[in-house]
Structure formats: C-alpha cells, structure tokens
mmCIF file with all atom_site columns, C-alpha atoms in Angstrom:
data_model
loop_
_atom_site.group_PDB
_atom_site.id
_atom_site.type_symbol
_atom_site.label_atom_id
_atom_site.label_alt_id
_atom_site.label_comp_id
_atom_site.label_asym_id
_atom_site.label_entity_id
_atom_site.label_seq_id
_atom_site.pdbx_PDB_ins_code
_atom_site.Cartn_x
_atom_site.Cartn_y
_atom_site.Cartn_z
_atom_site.occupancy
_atom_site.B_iso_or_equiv
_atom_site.pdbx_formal_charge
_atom_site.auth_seq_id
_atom_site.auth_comp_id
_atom_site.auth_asym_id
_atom_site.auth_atom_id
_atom_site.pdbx_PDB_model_num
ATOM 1   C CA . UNK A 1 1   ? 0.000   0.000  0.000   1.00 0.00 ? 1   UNK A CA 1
ATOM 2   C CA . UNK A 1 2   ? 1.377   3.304  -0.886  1.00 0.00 ? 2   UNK A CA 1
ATOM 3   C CA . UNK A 1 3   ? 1.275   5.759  1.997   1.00 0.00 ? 3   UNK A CA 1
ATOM 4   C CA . UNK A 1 4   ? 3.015   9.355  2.621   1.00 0.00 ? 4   UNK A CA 1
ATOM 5   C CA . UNK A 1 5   ? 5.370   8.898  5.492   1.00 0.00 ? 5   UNK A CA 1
ATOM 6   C CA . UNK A 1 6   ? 7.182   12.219 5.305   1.00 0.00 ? 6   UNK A CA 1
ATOM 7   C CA . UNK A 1 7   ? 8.602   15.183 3.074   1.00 0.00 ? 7   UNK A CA 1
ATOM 8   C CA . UNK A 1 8   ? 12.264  14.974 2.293   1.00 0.00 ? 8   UNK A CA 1
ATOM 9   C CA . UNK A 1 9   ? 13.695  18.631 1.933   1.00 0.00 ? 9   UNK A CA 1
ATOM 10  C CA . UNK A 1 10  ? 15.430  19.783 -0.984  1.00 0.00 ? 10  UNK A CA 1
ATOM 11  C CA . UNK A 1 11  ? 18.972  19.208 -1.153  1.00 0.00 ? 11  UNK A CA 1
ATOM 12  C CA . UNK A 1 12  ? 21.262  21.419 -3.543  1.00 0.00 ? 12  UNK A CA 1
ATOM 13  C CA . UNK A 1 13  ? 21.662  18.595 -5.919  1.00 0.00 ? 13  UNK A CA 1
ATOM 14  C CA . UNK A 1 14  ? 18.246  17.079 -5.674  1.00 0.00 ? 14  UNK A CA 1
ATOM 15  C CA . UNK A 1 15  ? 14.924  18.625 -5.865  1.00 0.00 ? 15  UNK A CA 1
ATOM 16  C CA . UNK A 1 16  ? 12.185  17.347 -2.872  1.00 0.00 ? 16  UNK A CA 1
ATOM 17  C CA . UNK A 1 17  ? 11.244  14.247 -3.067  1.00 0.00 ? 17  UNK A CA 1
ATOM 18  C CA . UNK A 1 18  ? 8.609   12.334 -0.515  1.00 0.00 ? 18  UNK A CA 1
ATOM 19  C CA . UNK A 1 19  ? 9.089   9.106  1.336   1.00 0.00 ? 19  UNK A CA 1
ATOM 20  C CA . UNK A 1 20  ? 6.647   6.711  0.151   1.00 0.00 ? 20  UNK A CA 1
ATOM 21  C CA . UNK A 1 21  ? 5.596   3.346  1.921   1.00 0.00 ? 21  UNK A CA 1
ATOM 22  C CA . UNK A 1 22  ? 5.301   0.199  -0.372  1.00 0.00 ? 22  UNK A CA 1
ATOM 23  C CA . UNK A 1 23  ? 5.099   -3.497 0.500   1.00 0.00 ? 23  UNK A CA 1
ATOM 24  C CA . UNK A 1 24  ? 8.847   -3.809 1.294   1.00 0.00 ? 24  UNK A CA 1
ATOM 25  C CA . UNK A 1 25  ? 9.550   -0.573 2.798   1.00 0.00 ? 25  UNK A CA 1
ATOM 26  C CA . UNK A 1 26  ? 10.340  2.927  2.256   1.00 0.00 ? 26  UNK A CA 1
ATOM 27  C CA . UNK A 1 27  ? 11.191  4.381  -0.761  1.00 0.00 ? 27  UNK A CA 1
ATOM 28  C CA . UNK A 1 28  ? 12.104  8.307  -1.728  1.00 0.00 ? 28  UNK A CA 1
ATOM 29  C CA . UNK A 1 29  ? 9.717   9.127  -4.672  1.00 0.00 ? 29  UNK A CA 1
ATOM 30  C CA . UNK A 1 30  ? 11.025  12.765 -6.392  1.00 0.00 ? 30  UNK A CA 1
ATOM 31  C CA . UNK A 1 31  ? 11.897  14.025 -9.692  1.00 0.00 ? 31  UNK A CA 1
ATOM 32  C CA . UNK A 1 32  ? 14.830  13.190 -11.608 1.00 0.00 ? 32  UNK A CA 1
ATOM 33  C CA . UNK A 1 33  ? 17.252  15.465 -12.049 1.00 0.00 ? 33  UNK A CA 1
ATOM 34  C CA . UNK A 1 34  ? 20.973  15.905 -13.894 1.00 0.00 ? 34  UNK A CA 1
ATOM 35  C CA . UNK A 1 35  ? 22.693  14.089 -10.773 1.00 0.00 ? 35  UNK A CA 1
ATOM 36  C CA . UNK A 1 36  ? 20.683  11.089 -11.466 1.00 0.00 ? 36  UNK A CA 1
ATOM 37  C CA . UNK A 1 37  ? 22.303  10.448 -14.746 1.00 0.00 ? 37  UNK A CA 1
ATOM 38  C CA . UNK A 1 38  ? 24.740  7.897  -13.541 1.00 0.00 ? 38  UNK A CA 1
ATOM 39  C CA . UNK A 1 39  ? 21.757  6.103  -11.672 1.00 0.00 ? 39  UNK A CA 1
ATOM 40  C CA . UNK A 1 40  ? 19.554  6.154  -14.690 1.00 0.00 ? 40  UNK A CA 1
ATOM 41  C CA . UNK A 1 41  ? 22.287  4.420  -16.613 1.00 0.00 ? 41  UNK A CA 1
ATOM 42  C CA . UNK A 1 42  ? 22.875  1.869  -14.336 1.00 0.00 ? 42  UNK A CA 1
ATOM 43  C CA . UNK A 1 43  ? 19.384  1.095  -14.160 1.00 0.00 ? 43  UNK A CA 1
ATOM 44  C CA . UNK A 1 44  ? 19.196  0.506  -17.784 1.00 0.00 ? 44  UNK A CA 1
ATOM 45  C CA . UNK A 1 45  ? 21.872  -2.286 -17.547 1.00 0.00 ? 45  UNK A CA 1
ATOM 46  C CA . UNK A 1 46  ? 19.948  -3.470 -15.232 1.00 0.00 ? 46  UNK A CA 1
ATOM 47  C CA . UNK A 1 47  ? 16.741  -4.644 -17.622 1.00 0.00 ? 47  UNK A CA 1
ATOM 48  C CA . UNK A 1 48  ? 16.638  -7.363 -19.158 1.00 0.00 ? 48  UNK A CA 1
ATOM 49  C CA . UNK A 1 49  ? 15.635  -7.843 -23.015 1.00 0.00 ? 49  UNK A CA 1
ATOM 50  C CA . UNK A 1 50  ? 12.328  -8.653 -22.482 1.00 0.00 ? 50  UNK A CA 1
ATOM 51  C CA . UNK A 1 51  ? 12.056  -5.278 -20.642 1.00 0.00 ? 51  UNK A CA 1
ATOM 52  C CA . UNK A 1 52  ? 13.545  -3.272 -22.761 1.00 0.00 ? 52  UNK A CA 1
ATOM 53  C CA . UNK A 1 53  ? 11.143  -4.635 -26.029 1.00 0.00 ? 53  UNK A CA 1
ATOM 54  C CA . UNK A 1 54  ? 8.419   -3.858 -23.980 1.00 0.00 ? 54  UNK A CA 1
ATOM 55  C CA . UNK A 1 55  ? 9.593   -0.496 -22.495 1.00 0.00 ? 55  UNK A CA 1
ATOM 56  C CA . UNK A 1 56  ? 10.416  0.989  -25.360 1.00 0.00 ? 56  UNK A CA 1
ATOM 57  C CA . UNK A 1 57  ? 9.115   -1.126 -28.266 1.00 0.00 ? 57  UNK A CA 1
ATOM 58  C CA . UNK A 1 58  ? 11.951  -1.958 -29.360 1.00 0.00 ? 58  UNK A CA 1
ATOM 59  C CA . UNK A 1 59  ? 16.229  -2.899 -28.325 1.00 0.00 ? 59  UNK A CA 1
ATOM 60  C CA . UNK A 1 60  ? 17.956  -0.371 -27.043 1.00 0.00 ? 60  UNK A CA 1
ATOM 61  C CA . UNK A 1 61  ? 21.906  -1.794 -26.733 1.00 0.00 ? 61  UNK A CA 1
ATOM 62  C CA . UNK A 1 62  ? 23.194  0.836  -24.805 1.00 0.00 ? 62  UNK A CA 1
ATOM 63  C CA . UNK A 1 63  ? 21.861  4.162  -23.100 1.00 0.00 ? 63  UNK A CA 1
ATOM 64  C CA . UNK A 1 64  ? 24.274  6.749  -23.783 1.00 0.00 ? 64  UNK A CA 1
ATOM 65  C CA . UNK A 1 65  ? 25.275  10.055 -21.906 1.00 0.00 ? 65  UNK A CA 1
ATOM 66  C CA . UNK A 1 66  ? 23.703  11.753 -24.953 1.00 0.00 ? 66  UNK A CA 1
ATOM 67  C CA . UNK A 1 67  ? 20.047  9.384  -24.419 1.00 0.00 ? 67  UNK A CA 1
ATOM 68  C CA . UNK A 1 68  ? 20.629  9.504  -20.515 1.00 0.00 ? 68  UNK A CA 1
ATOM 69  C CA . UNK A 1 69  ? 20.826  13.478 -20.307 1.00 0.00 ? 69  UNK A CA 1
ATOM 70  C CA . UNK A 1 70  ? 17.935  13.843 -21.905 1.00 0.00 ? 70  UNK A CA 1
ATOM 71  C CA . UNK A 1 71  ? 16.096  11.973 -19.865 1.00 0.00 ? 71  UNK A CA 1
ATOM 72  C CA . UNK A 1 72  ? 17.350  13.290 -16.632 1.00 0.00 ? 72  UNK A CA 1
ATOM 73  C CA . UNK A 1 73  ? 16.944  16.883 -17.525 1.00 0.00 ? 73  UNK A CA 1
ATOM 74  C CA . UNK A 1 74  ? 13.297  17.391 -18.116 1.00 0.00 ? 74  UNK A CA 1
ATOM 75  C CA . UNK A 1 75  ? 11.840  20.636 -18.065 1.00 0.00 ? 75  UNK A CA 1
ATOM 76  C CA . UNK A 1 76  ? 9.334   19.702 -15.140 1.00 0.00 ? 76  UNK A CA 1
ATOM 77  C CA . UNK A 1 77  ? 6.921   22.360 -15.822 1.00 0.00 ? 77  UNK A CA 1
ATOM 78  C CA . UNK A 1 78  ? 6.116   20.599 -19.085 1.00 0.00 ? 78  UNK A CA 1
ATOM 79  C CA . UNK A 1 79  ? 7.185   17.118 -19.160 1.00 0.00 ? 79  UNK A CA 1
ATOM 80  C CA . UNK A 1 80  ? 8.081   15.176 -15.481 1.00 0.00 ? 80  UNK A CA 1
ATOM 81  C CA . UNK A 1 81  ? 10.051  12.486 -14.811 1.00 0.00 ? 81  UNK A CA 1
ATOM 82  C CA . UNK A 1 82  ? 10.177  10.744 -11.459 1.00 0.00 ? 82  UNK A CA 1
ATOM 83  C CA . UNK A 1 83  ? 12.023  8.289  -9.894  1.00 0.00 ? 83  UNK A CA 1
ATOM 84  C CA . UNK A 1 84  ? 11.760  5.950  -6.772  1.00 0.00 ? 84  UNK A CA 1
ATOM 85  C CA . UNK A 1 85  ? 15.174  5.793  -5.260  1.00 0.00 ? 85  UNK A CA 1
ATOM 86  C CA . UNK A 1 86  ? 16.062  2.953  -2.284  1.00 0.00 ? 86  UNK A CA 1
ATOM 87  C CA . UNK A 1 87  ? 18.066  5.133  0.000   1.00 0.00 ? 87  UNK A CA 1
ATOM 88  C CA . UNK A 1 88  ? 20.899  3.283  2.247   1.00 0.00 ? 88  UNK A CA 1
ATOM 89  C CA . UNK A 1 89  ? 23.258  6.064  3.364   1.00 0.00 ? 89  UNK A CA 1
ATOM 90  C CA . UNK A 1 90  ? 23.899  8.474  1.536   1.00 0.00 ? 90  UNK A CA 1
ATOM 91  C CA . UNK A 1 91  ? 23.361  5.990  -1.867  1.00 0.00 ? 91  UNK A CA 1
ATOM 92  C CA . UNK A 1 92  ? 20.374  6.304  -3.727  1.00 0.00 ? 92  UNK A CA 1
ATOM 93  C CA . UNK A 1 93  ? 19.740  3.614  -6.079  1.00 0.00 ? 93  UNK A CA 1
ATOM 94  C CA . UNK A 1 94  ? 17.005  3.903  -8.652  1.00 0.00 ? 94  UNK A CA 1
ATOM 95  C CA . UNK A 1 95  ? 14.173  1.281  -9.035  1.00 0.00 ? 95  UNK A CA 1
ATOM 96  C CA . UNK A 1 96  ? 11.575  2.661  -11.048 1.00 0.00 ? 96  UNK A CA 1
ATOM 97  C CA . UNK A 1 97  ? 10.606  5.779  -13.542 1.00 0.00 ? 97  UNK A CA 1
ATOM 98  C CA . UNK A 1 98  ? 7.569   7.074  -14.707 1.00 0.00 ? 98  UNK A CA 1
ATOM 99  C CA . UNK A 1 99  ? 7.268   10.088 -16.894 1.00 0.00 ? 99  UNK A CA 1
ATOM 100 C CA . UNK A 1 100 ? 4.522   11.658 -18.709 1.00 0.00 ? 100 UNK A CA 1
ATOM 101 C CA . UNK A 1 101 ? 5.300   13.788 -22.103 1.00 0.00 ? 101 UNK A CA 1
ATOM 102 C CA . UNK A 1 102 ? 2.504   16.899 -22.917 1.00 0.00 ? 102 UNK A CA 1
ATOM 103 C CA . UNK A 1 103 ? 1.009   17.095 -25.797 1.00 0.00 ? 103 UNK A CA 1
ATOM 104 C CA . UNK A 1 104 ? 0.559   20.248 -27.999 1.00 0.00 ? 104 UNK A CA 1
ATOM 105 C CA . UNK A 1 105 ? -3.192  20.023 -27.113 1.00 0.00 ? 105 UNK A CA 1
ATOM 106 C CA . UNK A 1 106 ? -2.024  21.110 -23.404 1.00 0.00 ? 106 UNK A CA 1
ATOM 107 C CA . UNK A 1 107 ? -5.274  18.363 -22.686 1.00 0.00 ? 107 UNK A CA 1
ATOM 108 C CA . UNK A 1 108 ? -3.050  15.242 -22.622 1.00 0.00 ? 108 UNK A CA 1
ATOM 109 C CA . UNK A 1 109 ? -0.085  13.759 -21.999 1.00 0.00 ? 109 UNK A CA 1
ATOM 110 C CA . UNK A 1 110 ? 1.570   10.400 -22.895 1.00 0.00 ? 110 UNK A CA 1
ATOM 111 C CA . UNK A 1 111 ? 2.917   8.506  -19.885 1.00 0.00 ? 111 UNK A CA 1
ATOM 112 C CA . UNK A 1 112 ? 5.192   5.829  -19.870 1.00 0.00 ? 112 UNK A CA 1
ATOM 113 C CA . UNK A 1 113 ? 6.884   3.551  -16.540 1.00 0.00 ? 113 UNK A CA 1
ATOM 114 C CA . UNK A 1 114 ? 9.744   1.012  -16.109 1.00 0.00 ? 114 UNK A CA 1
ATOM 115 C CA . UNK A 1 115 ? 10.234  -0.812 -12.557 1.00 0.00 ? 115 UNK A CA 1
ATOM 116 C CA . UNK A 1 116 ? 13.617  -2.725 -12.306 1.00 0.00 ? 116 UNK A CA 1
ATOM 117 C CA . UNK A 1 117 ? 13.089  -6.611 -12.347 1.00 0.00 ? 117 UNK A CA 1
ATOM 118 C CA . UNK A 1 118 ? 13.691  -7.479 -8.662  1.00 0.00 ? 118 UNK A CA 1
ATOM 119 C CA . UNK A 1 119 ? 11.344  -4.734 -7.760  1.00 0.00 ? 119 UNK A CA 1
ATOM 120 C CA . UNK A 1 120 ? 8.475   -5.147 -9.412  1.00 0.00 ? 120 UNK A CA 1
ATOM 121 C CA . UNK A 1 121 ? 4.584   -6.108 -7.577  1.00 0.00 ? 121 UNK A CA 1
ATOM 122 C CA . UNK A 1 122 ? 5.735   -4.112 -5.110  1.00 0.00 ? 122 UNK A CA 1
ATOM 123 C CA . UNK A 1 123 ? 3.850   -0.766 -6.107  1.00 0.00 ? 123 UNK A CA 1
ATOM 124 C CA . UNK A 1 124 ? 5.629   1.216  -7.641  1.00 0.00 ? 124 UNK A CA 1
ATOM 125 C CA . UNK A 1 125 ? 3.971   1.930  -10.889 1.00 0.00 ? 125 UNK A CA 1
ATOM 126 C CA . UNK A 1 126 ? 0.914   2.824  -8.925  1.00 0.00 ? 126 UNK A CA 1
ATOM 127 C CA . UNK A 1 127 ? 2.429   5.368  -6.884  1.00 0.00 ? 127 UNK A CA 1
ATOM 128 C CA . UNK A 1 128 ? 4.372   6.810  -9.915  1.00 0.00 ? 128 UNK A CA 1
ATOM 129 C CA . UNK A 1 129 ? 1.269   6.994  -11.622 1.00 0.00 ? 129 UNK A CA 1
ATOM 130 C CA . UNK A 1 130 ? -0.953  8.768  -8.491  1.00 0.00 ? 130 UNK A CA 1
ATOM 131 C CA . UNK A 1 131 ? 1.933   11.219 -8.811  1.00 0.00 ? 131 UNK A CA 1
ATOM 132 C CA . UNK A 1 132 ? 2.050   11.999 -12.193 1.00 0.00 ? 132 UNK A CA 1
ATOM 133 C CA . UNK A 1 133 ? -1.645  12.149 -11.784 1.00 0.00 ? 133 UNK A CA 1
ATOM 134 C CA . UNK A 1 134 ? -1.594  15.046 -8.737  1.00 0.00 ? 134 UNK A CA 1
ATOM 135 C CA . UNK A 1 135 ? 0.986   16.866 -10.984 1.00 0.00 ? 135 UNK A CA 1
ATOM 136 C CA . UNK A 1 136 ? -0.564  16.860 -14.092 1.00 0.00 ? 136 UNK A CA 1
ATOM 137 C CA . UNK A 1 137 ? -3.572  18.127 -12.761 1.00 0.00 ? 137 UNK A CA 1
ATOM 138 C CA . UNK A 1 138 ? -1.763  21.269 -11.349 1.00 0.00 ? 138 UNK A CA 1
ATOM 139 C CA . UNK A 1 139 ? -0.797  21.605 -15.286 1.00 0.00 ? 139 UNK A CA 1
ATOM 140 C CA . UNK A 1 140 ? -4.439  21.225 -16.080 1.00 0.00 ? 140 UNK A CA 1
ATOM 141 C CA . UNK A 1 141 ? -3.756  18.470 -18.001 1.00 0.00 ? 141 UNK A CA 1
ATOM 142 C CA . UNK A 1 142 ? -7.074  16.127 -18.457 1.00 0.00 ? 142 UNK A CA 1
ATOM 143 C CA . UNK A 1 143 ? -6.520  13.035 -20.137 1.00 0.00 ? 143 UNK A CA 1
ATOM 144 C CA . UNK A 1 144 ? -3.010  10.612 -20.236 1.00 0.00 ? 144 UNK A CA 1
ATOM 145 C CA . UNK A 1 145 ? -2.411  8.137  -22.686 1.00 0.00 ? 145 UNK A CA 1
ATOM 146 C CA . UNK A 1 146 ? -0.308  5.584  -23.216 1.00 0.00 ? 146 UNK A CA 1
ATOM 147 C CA . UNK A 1 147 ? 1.419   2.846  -26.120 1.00 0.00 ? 147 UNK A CA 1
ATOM 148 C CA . UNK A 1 148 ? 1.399   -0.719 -24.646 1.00 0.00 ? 148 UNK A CA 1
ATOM 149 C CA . UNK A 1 149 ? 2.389   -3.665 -26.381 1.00 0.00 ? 149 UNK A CA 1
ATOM 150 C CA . UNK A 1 150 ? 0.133   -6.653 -25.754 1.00 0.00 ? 150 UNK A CA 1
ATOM 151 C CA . UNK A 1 151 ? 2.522   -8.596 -24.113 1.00 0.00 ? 151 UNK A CA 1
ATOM 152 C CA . UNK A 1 152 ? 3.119   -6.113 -21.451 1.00 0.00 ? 152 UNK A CA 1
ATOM 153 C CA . UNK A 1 153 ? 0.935   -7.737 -18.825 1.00 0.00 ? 153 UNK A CA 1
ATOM 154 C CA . UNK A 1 154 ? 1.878   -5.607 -15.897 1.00 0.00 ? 154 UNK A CA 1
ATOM 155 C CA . UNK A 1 155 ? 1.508   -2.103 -17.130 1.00 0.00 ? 155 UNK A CA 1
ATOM 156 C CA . UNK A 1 156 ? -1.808  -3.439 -18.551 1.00 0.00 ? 156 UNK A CA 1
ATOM 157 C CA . UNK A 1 157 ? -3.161  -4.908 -15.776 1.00 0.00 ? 157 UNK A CA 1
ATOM 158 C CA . UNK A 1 158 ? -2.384  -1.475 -13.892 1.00 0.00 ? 158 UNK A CA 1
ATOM 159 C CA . UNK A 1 159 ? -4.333  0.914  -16.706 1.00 0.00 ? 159 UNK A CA 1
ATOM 160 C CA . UNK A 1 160 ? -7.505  -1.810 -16.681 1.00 0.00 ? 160 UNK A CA 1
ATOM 161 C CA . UNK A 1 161 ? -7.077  -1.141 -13.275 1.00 0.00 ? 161 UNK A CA 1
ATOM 162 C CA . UNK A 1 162 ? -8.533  2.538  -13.677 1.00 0.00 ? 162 UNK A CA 1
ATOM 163 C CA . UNK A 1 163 ? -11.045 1.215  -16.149 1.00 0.00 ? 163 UNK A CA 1
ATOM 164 C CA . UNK A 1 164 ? -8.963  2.756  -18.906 1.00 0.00 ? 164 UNK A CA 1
ATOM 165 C CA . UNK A 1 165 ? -10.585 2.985  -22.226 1.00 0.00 ? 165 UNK A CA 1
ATOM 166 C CA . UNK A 1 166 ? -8.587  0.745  -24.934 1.00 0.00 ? 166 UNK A CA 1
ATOM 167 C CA . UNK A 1 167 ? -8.131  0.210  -28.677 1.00 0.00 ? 167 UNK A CA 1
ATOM 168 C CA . UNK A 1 168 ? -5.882  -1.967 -30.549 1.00 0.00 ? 168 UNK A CA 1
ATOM 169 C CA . UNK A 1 169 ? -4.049  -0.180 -33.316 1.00 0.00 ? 169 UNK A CA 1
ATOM 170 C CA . UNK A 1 170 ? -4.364  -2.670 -36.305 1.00 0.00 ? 170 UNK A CA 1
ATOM 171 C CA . UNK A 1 171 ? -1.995  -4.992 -38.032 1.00 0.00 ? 171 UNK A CA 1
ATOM 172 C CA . UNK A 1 172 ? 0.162   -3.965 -34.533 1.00 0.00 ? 172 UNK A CA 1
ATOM 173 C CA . UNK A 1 173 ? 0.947   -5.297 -31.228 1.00 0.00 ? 173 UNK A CA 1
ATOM 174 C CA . UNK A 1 174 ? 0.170   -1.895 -29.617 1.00 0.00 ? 174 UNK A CA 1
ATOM 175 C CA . UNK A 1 175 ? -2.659  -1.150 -27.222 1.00 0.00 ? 175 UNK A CA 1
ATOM 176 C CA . UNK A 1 176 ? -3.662  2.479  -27.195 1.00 0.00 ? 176 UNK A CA 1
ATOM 177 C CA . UNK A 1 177 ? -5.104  3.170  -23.471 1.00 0.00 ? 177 UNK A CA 1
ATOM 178 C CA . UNK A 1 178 ? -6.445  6.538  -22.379 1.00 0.00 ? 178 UNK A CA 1
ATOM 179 C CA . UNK A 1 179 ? -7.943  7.585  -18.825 1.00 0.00 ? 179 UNK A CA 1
ATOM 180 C CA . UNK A 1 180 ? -8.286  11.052 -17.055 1.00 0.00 ? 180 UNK A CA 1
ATOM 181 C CA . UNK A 1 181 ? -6.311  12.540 -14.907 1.00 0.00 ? 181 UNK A CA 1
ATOM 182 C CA . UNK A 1 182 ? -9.821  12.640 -12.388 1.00 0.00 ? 182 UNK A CA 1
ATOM 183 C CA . UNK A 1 183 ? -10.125 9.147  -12.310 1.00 0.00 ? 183 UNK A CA 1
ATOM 184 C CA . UNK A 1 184 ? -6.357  8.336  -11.003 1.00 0.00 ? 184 UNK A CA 1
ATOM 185 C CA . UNK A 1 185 ? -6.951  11.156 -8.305  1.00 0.00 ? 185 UNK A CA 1
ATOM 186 C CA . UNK A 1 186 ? -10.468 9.848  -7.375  1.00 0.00 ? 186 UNK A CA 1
ATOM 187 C CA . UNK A 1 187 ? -9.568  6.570  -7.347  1.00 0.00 ? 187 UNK A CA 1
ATOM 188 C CA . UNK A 1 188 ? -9.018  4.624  -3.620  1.00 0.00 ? 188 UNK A CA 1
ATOM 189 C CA . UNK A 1 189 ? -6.884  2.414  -5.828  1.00 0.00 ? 189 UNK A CA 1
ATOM 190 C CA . UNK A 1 190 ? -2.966  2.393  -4.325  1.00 0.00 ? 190 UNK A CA 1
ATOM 191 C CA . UNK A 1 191 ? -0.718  0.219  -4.886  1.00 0.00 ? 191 UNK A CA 1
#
C-alpha cells in the first residue's frame, strides 16, 4: 500500500522528493534530475531484453550520456520524470521511472513507466502513476495516454485497473489506453 510517510527537503543537488511506503519498505519518490544520470544508466543495464522490447518497443543496446541526459533533464513544468530511489546512506539507487510527455493540445499527456526486475509487484507503478496524476492536474492536463504492447501484462493490468478505455491499433501489437487525470486522483486504488 502506498502511503506518505514524510517530506524529504530539498537538497542542492536534488529537488524534494517524498518518502513513500510500499510493501517492502520505504522508498524516496522525487523528480529526476541531472545528478541522477549515472543512476539512470545503471538502471538501464539493469533490464533485461524482455524489458527493454516492452519499455520501449523496441532494443535499445546501450543508453548513452547523450540518451541519458535527456532523460534526466526534463523541463518539469512541461514534461516530469520521477524516480523511486532505495536510500541506504547516503546511496540512492534507482528502481523505477515514470514520466509523462505533454502534448501540444495542453489536454493530454503520454505517460510511460519502467520498474527494475527485482522490484516489481511491489507498487511502484501505482504510486508513480498517483503522482504523475496530482501533478498533471496542477498543469491542467485532463486526459493521459499511453502505447502498450500486448505482451506487457503488468503495465496493462495497472491501466484496466482505472477502467482505462482501450483500442488496438491494427496490423500492430500496440494497445492504445487513455484515462483522465480525475479518475487516477479519485480513485481509492494504491498500490
């Protein structure tokens, strides 16, 4: 069950972040940020195949600094990207992302997660997701959407979840799913 244990103040290389209770334990949920570029990297390597076909469609041999900057240094006010981190120390190791991308309609935005392998069933895509949701409705964003392949079991299972409304593109593997923003927020749906 995901629960809000406490606010973790901003640091002058990280932004603020909460602590977030899942099944195993505490977890510091906050945005990524330029630091985290070494952590997103080595939670790439971390994936197997199989979840990198079905994160991004298709193989991906190598993230580079080029592909990992990018992803680290969102402009937050538009696009987010957030991380779950497993703190021991002062190490924070990443286990999970979950991003959302506007769209030029400023009504939707695509969203997108990937949970490292021994971490997964745990909760994290539903928390990511119940944060994206809070943010995006301080953007006024509406409706998110997202690309699924039909294999991808567990991000289905969690958009069917919020009674997301599907279509299958033809002659394609893809799901389309689309819910709004209300429903995540309304929902007493966790983790």
């Amino acid at each position: 069950m995901k629960t809000e244990v406490s606010q973790k103040p901003a640091t002058p290389n990280f932004p603020v972040g909460k602590i977030i209770a899942l099944r195993d334990g505490a977890y510091l949920l906050r945005p990524l940020c330029a630091e985290d570029e070494p952590r997103l990297r080595e939670f790439f390597y971390s994936h197997s195949q199989e979840t990198i076909q079905l994160r991004y469609g298709y193989m991906i041999g190598t993230m580079t600094h080029k592909r990992a900057s990018r992803l680290v240094n969102v402009d937050q006010q538009k696009d987010v990207a957030l991380g779950i981190f497993e703190i021991k120390g002062a190490e924070q190791t990443l286990h999970a992302v979950g991003r959302y991308y506007s769209e030029a309609d400023g009504q939707t935005a695509e969203i997108a997660f990937v949970v490292r392998e021994i971490k997964r069933r745990r909760g994290m895509a539903a928390a990511l997701l119940h944060q994206l949701a809070a943010i995006a409705a301080t953007h006024s964003l509406i409706f998110f959407h997202a690309q699924v392949q039909h294999d991808n079991q567990a991000m289905r299972q969690l958009l069917d979840r919020y009674h997301a409304r599907t279509n299958r593109i033809p002659d394609s593997d893809l799901m389309i799913y689309q819910l709004p923003v209300a429903r995540i927020l309304k929902s007493r749906i966790k983790a």
